[in-house]
PDB file of C-alpha atoms in Angstrom:
ATOM      1  CA  GLN R   1     -64.228  69.498 115.588  1.00 82.00           C
ATOM      2  CA  VAL R   2     -60.792  67.244 114.415  1.00 93.00           C
ATOM      3  CA  GLN R   3     -57.625  68.333 115.503  1.00 96.00           C
ATOM      4  CA  LEU R   4     -53.977  67.005 113.604  1.00 96.00           C
ATOM      5  CA  VAL R   5     -50.877  67.073 115.228  1.00 96.00           C
ATOM      6  CA  GLU R   6     -47.864  66.521 113.290  1.00 96.00           C
ATOM      7  CA  SER R   7     -43.876  65.374 114.509  1.00 96.00           C
ATOM      8  CA  GLY R   8     -40.670  63.889 113.542  1.00 97.00           C
ATOM      9  CA  GLY R   9     -39.085  67.331 111.997  1.00 97.00           C
ATOM     10  CA  GLY R  10     -36.106  68.334 111.891  1.00 97.00           C
ATOM     11  CA  LEU R  11     -32.378  68.626 110.799  1.00 98.00           C
ATOM     12  CA  VAL R  12     -30.904  65.668 108.486  1.00 98.00           C
ATOM     13  CA  GLN R  13     -27.928  65.403 105.924  1.00 98.00           C
ATOM     14  CA  PRO R  14     -28.451  63.984 102.221  1.00 98.00           C
ATOM     15  CA  GLY R  15     -28.369  60.418 102.389  1.00 98.00           C
ATOM     16  CA  GLY R  16     -30.128  59.904 105.957  1.00 98.00           C
ATOM     17  CA  SER R  17     -33.374  59.172 107.219  1.00 98.00           C
ATOM     18  CA  LEU R  18     -36.750  60.663 109.063  1.00 98.00           C
ATOM     19  CA  ARG R  19     -40.036  59.476 110.225  1.00 98.00           C
ATOM     20  CA  LEU R  20     -42.926  61.473 110.154  1.00 98.00           C
ATOM     21  CA  SER R  21     -46.184  61.090 112.191  1.00 98.00           C
ATOM     22  CA  CYS R  22     -49.272  62.294 112.523  1.00 98.00           C
ATOM     23  CA  ALA R  23     -52.051  62.056 115.384  1.00 97.00           C
ATOM     24  CA  ALA R  24     -55.891  63.057 114.452  1.00 96.00           C
ATOM     25  CA  SER R  25     -58.127  63.736 117.548  1.00 95.00           C
ATOM     26  CA  GLY R  26     -61.672  65.044 118.135  1.00 94.00           C
ATOM     27  CA  SER R  27     -64.884  63.851 117.603  1.00 91.00           C
ATOM     28  CA  ILE R  28     -63.858  61.474 114.512  1.00 93.00           C
ATOM     29  CA  PHE R  29     -66.064  58.945 112.720  1.00 91.00           C
ATOM     30  CA  SER R  30     -64.631  58.029 109.588  1.00 93.00           C
ATOM     31  CA  ILE R  31     -62.014  59.622 107.696  1.00 95.00           C
ATOM     32  CA  TYR R  32     -61.688  58.706 103.762  1.00 96.00           C
ATOM     33  CA  ALA R  33     -58.174  59.392 103.117  1.00 97.00           C
ATOM     34  CA  MET R  34     -54.953  60.608 105.473  1.00 97.00           C
ATOM     35  CA  GLY R  35     -52.134  62.090 103.010  1.00 97.00           C
ATOM     36  CA  TRP R  36     -48.633  64.565 103.246  1.00 98.00           C
ATOM     37  CA  TYR R  37     -48.262  66.900 101.934  1.00 98.00           C
ATOM     38  CA  ARG R  38     -45.110  69.526 101.009  1.00 98.00           C
ATOM     39  CA  GLN R  39     -43.980  72.893 100.382  1.00 98.00           C
ATOM     40  CA  ALA R  40     -40.819  74.640  99.722  1.00 97.00           C
ATOM     41  CA  PRO R  41     -40.272  78.248  99.311  1.00 92.00           C
ATOM     42  CA  GLY R  42     -40.797  79.896  96.398  1.00 94.00           C
ATOM     43  CA  LYS R  43     -42.981  76.534  95.216  1.00 96.00           C
ATOM     44  CA  GLN R  44     -46.620  75.991  95.308  1.00 97.00           C
ATOM     45  CA  ARG R  45     -47.679  72.860  97.971  1.00 97.00           C
ATOM     46  CA  GLU R  46     -47.714  69.572  96.130  1.00 98.00           C
ATOM     47  CA  LEU R  47     -48.605  66.388  97.774  1.00 98.00           C
ATOM     48  CA  VAL R  48     -46.036  63.876  98.304  1.00 98.00           C
ATOM     49  CA  ALA R  49     -48.322  60.929  99.650  1.00 98.00           C
ATOM     50  CA  ILE R  50     -52.057  59.455 100.315  1.00 98.00           C
ATOM     51  CA  ILE R  51     -52.833  56.223 101.866  1.00 98.00           C
ATOM     52  CA  THR R  52     -56.827  55.733 101.545  1.00 97.00           C
ATOM     53  CA  ARG R  53     -58.764  53.597 105.009  1.00 95.00           C
ATOM     54  CA  ASP R  54     -58.484  50.671 102.748  1.00 94.00           C
ATOM     55  CA  GLY R  55     -55.052  50.692 102.403  1.00 96.00           C
ATOM     56  CA  SER R  56     -54.743  52.404  99.210  1.00 98.00           C
ATOM     57  CA  THR R  57     -51.840  54.010  98.197  1.00 98.00           C
ATOM     58  CA  LYS R  58     -50.380  56.930  95.602  1.00 98.00           C
ATOM     59  CA  TYR R  59     -46.486  58.697  95.307  1.00 98.00           C
ATOM     60  CA  ALA R  60     -45.727  61.711  94.323  1.00 98.00           C
ATOM     61  CA  ASP R  61     -42.769  60.428  91.219  1.00 98.00           C
ATOM     62  CA  SER R  62     -39.941  62.470  92.684  1.00 98.00           C
ATOM     63  CA  VAL R  63     -40.492  60.709  95.855  1.00 98.00           C
ATOM     64  CA  LYS R  64     -41.129  56.891  94.474  1.00 98.00           C
ATOM     65  CA  GLY R  65     -39.330  54.105  96.111  1.00 98.00           C
ATOM     66  CA  ARG R  66     -37.609  56.318  98.777  1.00 98.00           C
ATOM     67  CA  PHE R  67     -40.981  57.130 101.126  1.00 98.00           C
ATOM     68  CA  THR R  68     -43.453  55.043 102.843  1.00 98.00           C
ATOM     69  CA  ILE R  69     -47.111  55.758 104.545  1.00 98.00           C
ATOM     70  CA  SER R  70     -48.397  53.809 106.940  1.00 98.00           C
ATOM     71  CA  ARG R  71     -52.024  53.834 108.368  1.00 96.00           C
ATOM     72  CA  ASP R  72     -53.183  52.824 111.287  1.00 94.00           C
ATOM     73  CA  ASN R  73     -57.146  53.502 110.971  1.00 92.00           C
ATOM     74  CA  ALA R  74     -57.911  52.035 114.903  1.00 92.00           C
ATOM     75  CA  LYS R  75     -55.212  55.372 116.289  1.00 93.00           C
ATOM     76  CA  ASN R  76     -55.834  57.599 113.695  1.00 95.00           C
ATOM     77  CA  THR R  77     -53.022  58.174 112.460  1.00 97.00           C
ATOM     78  CA  VAL R  78     -50.648  58.627 109.508  1.00 97.00           C
ATOM     79  CA  ALA R  79     -46.704  57.865 109.270  1.00 98.00           C
ATOM     80  CA  LEU R  80     -43.979  59.248 106.316  1.00 98.00           C
ATOM     81  CA  GLN R  81     -40.780  57.257 106.229  1.00 98.00           C
ATOM     82  CA  MET R  82     -38.304  58.995 104.415  1.00 98.00           C
ATOM     83  CA  ASN R  83     -35.275  57.305 103.698  1.00 98.00           C
ATOM     84  CA  SER R  84     -32.465  58.537 100.889  1.00 98.00           C
ATOM     85  CA  LEU R  85     -33.053  62.602 101.795  1.00 98.00           C
ATOM     86  CA  LYS R  86     -31.877  65.213  99.216  1.00 98.00           C
ATOM     87  CA  PRO R  87     -31.417  68.086  99.225  1.00 98.00           C
ATOM     88  CA  GLU R  88     -34.653  69.452  97.187  1.00 97.00           C
ATOM     89  CA  ASP R  89     -37.092  66.892 100.135  1.00 98.00           C
ATOM     90  CA  THR R  90     -36.792  70.439 101.989  1.00 98.00           C
ATOM     91  CA  ALA R  91     -39.761  71.849 102.741  1.00 98.00           C
ATOM     92  CA  VAL R  92     -42.616  71.654 105.594  1.00 98.00           C
ATOM     93  CA  TYR R  93     -44.531  69.446 105.247  1.00 98.00           C
ATOM     94  CA  TYR R  94     -48.262  69.117 106.058  1.00 98.00           C
ATOM     95  CA  CYS R  95     -50.570  66.153 107.548  1.00 98.00           C
ATOM     96  CA  LYS R  96     -54.172  65.726 105.912  1.00 98.00           C
ATOM     97  CA  THR R  97     -57.008  64.569 106.166  1.00 97.00           C
ATOM     98  CA  GLU R  98     -59.750  64.078 103.312  1.00 96.00           C
ATOM     99  CA  ARG R  99     -63.226  63.047 103.775  1.00 94.00           C
ATOM    100  CA  THR R 100     -63.217  63.392 108.040  1.00 92.00           C
ATOM    101  CA  PHE R 101     -66.296  62.808 108.683  1.00 92.00           C
ATOM    102  CA  ASP R 102     -67.458  63.825 112.426  1.00 91.00           C
ATOM    103  CA  GLY R 103     -70.715  63.298 113.047  1.00 90.00           C
ATOM    104  CA  SER R 104     -72.423  65.565 110.841  1.00 91.00           C
ATOM    105  CA  GLY R 105     -71.265  66.419 108.004  1.00 93.00           C
ATOM    106  CA  TRP R 106     -67.663  65.441 106.392  1.00 95.00           C
ATOM    107  CA  TYR R 107     -64.830  67.848 106.369  1.00 95.00           C
ATOM    108  CA  ASP R 108     -60.649  67.884 105.289  1.00 96.00           C
ATOM    109  CA  TYR R 109     -58.442  69.132 107.982  1.00 96.00           C
ATOM    110  CA  TRP R 110     -55.084  69.688 107.969  1.00 97.00           C
ATOM    111  CA  GLY R 111     -52.215  70.171 110.355  1.00 97.00           C
ATOM    112  CA  GLN R 112     -49.776  72.829 111.313  1.00 97.00           C
ATOM    113  CA  GLY R 113     -46.667  71.477 109.619  1.00 97.00           C
ATOM    114  CA  THR R 114     -43.291  70.698 110.221  1.00 97.00           C
ATOM    115  CA  GLN R 115     -40.016  71.158 108.657  1.00 98.00           C
ATOM    116  CA  VAL R 116     -37.847  69.020 107.174  1.00 98.00           C
ATOM    117  CA  THR R 117     -34.230  70.327 106.686  1.00 98.00           C
ATOM    118  CA  VAL R 118     -31.743  68.479 104.656  1.00 98.00           C
ATOM    119  CA  SER R 119     -28.210  69.653 104.767  1.00 97.00           C
ATOM    120  CA  SER R 120     -25.053  68.873 105.405  1.00 93.00           C
TER     121      SER R 120
END
């Protein structure tokens, strides 16, 4: 059983910055990838950024150059540094672990989500 807890969301002005954090806990032996997804009102959930255990990263085109994803394998945490925020970044942000081995099988897990609002 694995639990994901996100933190760091809130209200920020356009051009500002926020840092989201996610901690995975429970019976964890290995996590192949940790990522951040977001869902804005009226839109489908989309991948924002993802990082594998060996440090390979991918970003959505809309956030390249503004967001940075990082990971601490020893602590099973992932962070998303968001700079130069825009109103269109407003969404609920979700942490996800992919191919998480709990000792018996490989599973995906989702966090509960944290609200990010970019507005003046």
